[in-house]
PDB file of C-alpha atoms in Angstrom:
ATOM      1  CA  MET A   1      78.697 114.326  76.020  1.00  0.00           C
ATOM      2  CA  SER A   2      76.577 117.507  75.945  1.00  0.00           C
ATOM      3  CA  TYR A   3      72.830 118.037  76.005  1.00  0.00           C
ATOM      4  CA  LYS A   4      70.808 121.242  76.541  1.00  0.00           C
ATOM      5  CA  GLY A   5      73.584 123.084  78.350  1.00  0.00           C
ATOM      6  CA  PHE A   6      74.738 120.069  80.384  1.00  0.00           C
ATOM      7  CA  THR A   7      78.152 118.528  79.792  1.00  0.00           C
ATOM      8  CA  PHE A   8      79.065 115.173  81.311  1.00  0.00           C
ATOM      9  CA  ARG A   9      82.580 113.732  81.135  1.00  0.00           C
ATOM     10  CA  PHE A  10      84.235 110.740  82.722  1.00  0.00           C
ATOM     11  CA  PHE A  11      87.522 108.869  82.504  1.00  0.00           C
ATOM     12  CA  LEU A  12      87.881 105.175  83.327  1.00  0.00           C
ATOM     13  CA  ASN A  13      91.433 103.963  83.913  1.00  0.00           C
ATOM     14  CA  SER A  14      92.082 100.227  83.784  1.00  0.00           C
ATOM     15  CA  PHE A  15      95.106  97.983  84.176  1.00  0.00           C
ATOM     16  CA  GLN A  16      94.714  94.285  83.406  1.00  0.00           C
ATOM     17  CA  GLY A  17      97.491  91.735  83.764  1.00  0.00           C
ATOM     18  CA  GLY A  18     100.727  91.698  85.655  1.00  0.00           C
ATOM     19  CA  ALA A  19     101.500  91.281  89.310  1.00  0.00           C
ATOM     20  CA  ASP A  20     103.540  93.102  91.903  1.00  0.00           C
ATOM     21  CA  GLY A  21     105.041  92.297  95.251  1.00  0.00           C
ATOM     22  CA  TYR A  22     102.935  93.462  98.135  1.00  0.00           C
ATOM     23  CA  LEU A  23     105.628  94.023 100.734  1.00  0.00           C
ATOM     24  CA  SER A  24     103.241  94.287 103.672  1.00  0.00           C
ATOM     25  CA  ALA A  25     101.932  90.796 102.926  1.00  0.00           C
ATOM     26  CA  ASN A  26     105.407  89.386 103.469  1.00  0.00           C
ATOM     27  CA  HIS A  27     105.947  90.539 107.025  1.00  0.00           C
ATOM     28  CA  LEU A  28     103.173  92.285 108.831  1.00  0.00           C
ATOM     29  CA  ASP A  29     105.238  92.584 111.977  1.00  0.00           C
ATOM     30  CA  GLY A  30     107.554  95.330 110.707  1.00  0.00           C
ATOM     31  CA  TYR A  31     111.132  95.742 109.529  1.00  0.00           C
ATOM     32  CA  ASN A  32     114.292  94.665 111.344  1.00  0.00           C
ATOM     33  CA  GLY A  33     112.506  93.427 114.432  1.00  0.00           C
ATOM     34  CA  THR A  34     110.370  96.522 114.942  1.00  0.00           C
ATOM     35  CA  LYS A  35     106.628  96.838 114.946  1.00  0.00           C
ATOM     36  CA  GLY A  36     105.692  98.991 111.976  1.00  0.00           C
ATOM     37  CA  ASN A  37     102.637 100.833 110.706  1.00  0.00           C
ATOM     38  CA  ALA A  38     101.362  97.592 109.222  1.00  0.00           C
ATOM     39  CA  THR A  39     100.357  96.178 112.605  1.00  0.00           C
ATOM     40  CA  ASN A  40     100.044  99.351 114.645  1.00  0.00           C
ATOM     41  CA  SER A  41      97.251 100.822 112.526  1.00  0.00           C
ATOM     42  CA  ASN A  42      95.597  97.833 110.873  1.00  0.00           C
ATOM     43  CA  SER A  43      93.924  94.550 111.664  1.00  0.00           C
ATOM     44  CA  PHE A  44      95.383  91.385 110.113  1.00  0.00           C
ATOM     45  CA  ASN A  45      94.535  87.719 110.411  1.00  0.00           C
ATOM     46  CA  PHE A  46      97.878  86.298 111.495  1.00  0.00           C
ATOM     47  CA  ALA A  47      96.504  82.736 111.188  1.00  0.00           C
ATOM     48  CA  GLN A  48      96.655  83.117 107.390  1.00  0.00           C
ATOM     49  CA  TYR A  49     100.433  82.526 107.105  1.00  0.00           C
ATOM     50  CA  TRP A  50     101.879  79.618 105.157  1.00  0.00           C
ATOM     51  CA  SER A  51     103.020  76.558 107.053  1.00  0.00           C
ATOM     52  CA  PRO A  52     103.237  72.854 106.165  1.00  0.00           C
ATOM     53  CA  ALA A  53      99.904  72.446 107.941  1.00  0.00           C
ATOM     54  CA  ASN A  54      98.411  75.433 106.068  1.00  0.00           C
ATOM     55  CA  PRO A  55      99.857  75.306 102.505  1.00  0.00           C
ATOM     56  CA  SER A  56      97.069  77.372 100.907  1.00  0.00           C
ATOM     57  CA  ALA A  57      97.452  80.344 103.277  1.00  0.00           C
ATOM     58  CA  GLN A  58      97.137  83.885 102.021  1.00  0.00           C
ATOM     59  CA  TYR A  59     100.547  85.126 103.237  1.00  0.00           C
ATOM     60  CA  SER A  60     104.059  83.702 103.233  1.00  0.00           C
ATOM     61  CA  ASN A  61     105.729  82.675 106.488  1.00  0.00           C
ATOM     62  CA  PRO A  62     106.041  85.563 109.002  1.00  0.00           C
ATOM     63  CA  TRP A  63     109.534  86.723 109.908  1.00  0.00           C
ATOM     64  CA  VAL A  64     111.410  89.661 111.338  1.00  0.00           C
ATOM     65  CA  GLY A  65     114.534  91.112 109.773  1.00  0.00           C
ATOM     66  CA  THR A  66     115.927  91.513 106.288  1.00  0.00           C
ATOM     67  CA  PRO A  67     113.509  90.268 103.593  1.00  0.00           C
ATOM     68  CA  VAL A  68     114.274  87.035 101.797  1.00  0.00           C
ATOM     69  CA  PRO A  69     113.773  87.711  98.050  1.00  0.00           C
ATOM     70  CA  GLY A  70     112.327  84.269  97.387  1.00  0.00           C
ATOM     71  CA  ALA A  71     109.667  84.750 100.066  1.00  0.00           C
ATOM     72  CA  ARG A  72     108.135  87.785  98.389  1.00  0.00           C
ATOM     73  CA  ARG A  73     104.438  87.395  97.594  1.00  0.00           C
ATOM     74  CA  PHE A  74     103.056  88.633  94.300  1.00  0.00           C
ATOM     75  CA  PHE A  75      99.453  89.696  93.822  1.00  0.00           C
ATOM     76  CA  GLN A  76      97.450  90.604  90.743  1.00  0.00           C
ATOM     77  CA  ARG A  77      97.186  94.363  90.255  1.00  0.00           C
ATOM     78  CA  ASN A  78      94.182  94.278  87.910  1.00  0.00           C
ATOM     79  CA  PHE A  79      91.887  97.227  88.483  1.00  0.00           C
ATOM     80  CA  THR A  80      89.357  99.533  86.902  1.00  0.00           C
ATOM     81  CA  ARG A  81      89.088 103.017  88.375  1.00  0.00           C
ATOM     82  CA  LEU A  82      86.633 105.840  87.789  1.00  0.00           C
ATOM     83  CA  GLN A  83      89.408 108.415  87.801  1.00  0.00           C
ATOM     84  CA  ASP A  84      87.624 111.612  86.742  1.00  0.00           C
ATOM     85  CA  VAL A  85      83.953 112.595  86.569  1.00  0.00           C
ATOM     86  CA  SER A  86      82.503 116.027  85.903  1.00  0.00           C
ATOM     87  CA  LEU A  87      79.078 117.485  85.310  1.00  0.00           C
ATOM     88  CA  ALA A  88      78.703 121.094  84.173  1.00  0.00           C
ATOM     89  CA  TYR A  89      75.791 123.316  83.241  1.00  0.00           C
ATOM     90  CA  THR A  90      76.195 126.403  81.046  1.00  0.00           C
ATOM     91  CA  LEU A  91      73.390 128.971  81.141  1.00  0.00           C
ATOM     92  CA  ASP A  92      71.671 129.615  77.820  1.00  0.00           C
ATOM     93  CA  ASN A  93      72.002 132.909  75.936  1.00  0.00           C
ATOM     94  CA  SER A  94      68.651 134.363  77.047  1.00  0.00           C
ATOM     95  CA  LEU A  95      69.662 134.145  80.723  1.00  0.00           C
ATOM     96  CA  LEU A  96      73.170 135.427  79.971  1.00  0.00           C
ATOM     97  CA  LYS A  97      71.754 138.611  78.411  1.00  0.00           C
ATOM     98  CA  LYS A  98      69.649 139.258  81.528  1.00  0.00           C
ATOM     99  CA  LEU A  99      72.747 138.838  83.711  1.00  0.00           C
ATOM    100  CA  ASN A 100      74.896 140.950  81.378  1.00  0.00           C
ATOM    101  CA  ALA A 101      77.410 138.065  81.177  1.00  0.00           C
ATOM    102  CA  GLN A 102      79.140 136.234  78.335  1.00  0.00           C
ATOM    103  CA  THR A 103      79.411 132.864  80.085  1.00  0.00           C
ATOM    104  CA  VAL A 104      78.105 131.355  83.310  1.00  0.00           C
ATOM    105  CA  LYS A 105      79.025 127.764  84.014  1.00  0.00           C
ATOM    106  CA  VAL A 106      78.392 125.752  87.199  1.00  0.00           C
ATOM    107  CA  PHE A 107      80.200 122.455  87.691  1.00  0.00           C
ATOM    108  CA  VAL A 108      80.868 119.587  90.080  1.00  0.00           C
ATOM    109  CA  SER A 109      83.682 117.096  89.690  1.00  0.00           C
ATOM    110  CA  GLY A 110      85.296 114.191  91.473  1.00  0.00           C
ATOM    111  CA  LYS A 111      88.527 112.232  91.205  1.00  0.00           C
ATOM    112  CA  ASN A 112      89.234 108.612  92.167  1.00  0.00           C
ATOM    113  CA  LEU A 113      85.638 108.000  93.225  1.00  0.00           C
ATOM    114  CA  TRP A 114      85.527 104.234  92.624  1.00  0.00           C
ATOM    115  CA  THR A 115      88.066 101.424  92.181  1.00  0.00           C
ATOM    116  CA  ASN A 116      87.249  97.791  91.425  1.00  0.00           C
ATOM    117  CA  THR A 117      90.144  95.467  92.344  1.00  0.00           C
ATOM    118  CA  ASP A 118      91.174  92.425  94.355  1.00  0.00           C
ATOM    119  CA  TRP A 119      94.443  94.156  95.371  1.00  0.00           C
ATOM    120  CA  GLN A 120      94.755  94.097  99.156  1.00  0.00           C
ATOM    121  CA  GLY A 121      96.815  97.253  99.520  1.00  0.00           C
ATOM    122  CA  TRP A 122      95.570 100.794  99.149  1.00  0.00           C
ATOM    123  CA  ASP A 123      96.426 101.469  95.518  1.00  0.00           C
ATOM    124  CA  PRO A 124      96.794  98.802  92.824  1.00  0.00           C
ATOM    125  CA  GLU A 125      98.061 101.396  90.331  1.00  0.00           C
ATOM    126  CA  THR A 126     101.181 102.154  92.367  1.00  0.00           C
ATOM    127  CA  GLY A 127     101.319  98.908  94.337  1.00  0.00           C
ATOM    128  CA  GLN A 128     100.966 100.763  97.639  1.00  0.00           C
ATOM    129  CA  GLY A 129     100.347  98.776 100.753  1.00  0.00           C
ATOM    130  CA  VAL A 130     100.342  99.632 104.416  1.00  0.00           C
ATOM    131  CA  SER A 131     104.053  99.732 105.188  1.00  0.00           C
ATOM    132  CA  SER A 132     106.002 102.700 106.517  1.00  0.00           C
ATOM    133  CA  PHE A 133     107.441 103.297 103.043  1.00  0.00           C
ATOM    134  CA  GLN A 134     104.057 103.743 101.334  1.00  0.00           C
ATOM    135  CA  PRO A 135     101.747 105.068 104.031  1.00  0.00           C
ATOM    136  CA  PHE A 136      98.967 106.832 102.119  1.00  0.00           C
ATOM    137  CA  PRO A 137      96.126 105.650  99.871  1.00  0.00           C
ATOM    138  CA  VAL A 138      95.023 107.472  96.719  1.00  0.00           C
ATOM    139  CA  MET A 139      92.724 110.247  97.875  1.00  0.00           C
ATOM    140  CA  LYS A 140      89.242 110.937  96.618  1.00  0.00           C
ATOM    141  CA  SER A 141      88.631 114.579  95.877  1.00  0.00           C
ATOM    142  CA  TYR A 142      85.601 116.680  95.057  1.00  0.00           C
ATOM    143  CA  ALA A 143      85.225 120.148  93.583  1.00  0.00           C
ATOM    144  CA  VAL A 144      82.344 122.544  93.028  1.00  0.00           C
ATOM    145  CA  GLY A 145      82.844 125.625  90.928  1.00  0.00           C
ATOM    146  CA  LEU A 146      81.364 128.605  89.166  1.00  0.00           C
ATOM    147  CA  LYS A 147      82.894 130.241  86.100  1.00  0.00           C
ATOM    148  CA  VAL A 148      81.563 133.676  85.131  1.00  0.00           C
ATOM    149  CA  SER A 149      82.822 135.793  82.211  1.00  0.00           C
ATOM    150  CA  PHE A 150      81.620 139.376  81.626  1.00  0.00           C
TER     151      PHE A 150
END
């Protein structure tokens, strides 16, 4: 969309439907009897595990060791993400002549600025959680720039 030298662009990315296993929800105490990144760096409510007394708990029964395939929890990965946004201004011809330039454009942009989801991990698009195997969330990034052509 352009208006009087301004150009605004955005890209919304959305995924609706489907579920994925959130490995960190299955055993927050680590792999093979070790304490992992899941509990070392994060706060969890360990009272939210399934038991006969708590059948509507958020997580399956806690355990240490090799995962049991049937115990894997699946969560909805629905999300809408504002993936790219940019705003640019191009100087008009009268100012360009004074500057002896062909083009002068100033812009700001951002990536991954907003995500709407119920996914408990860091990234519903990739299914990333907080385990040692997937340790990093999707990063937000910002850019400011100037393009000048003579």
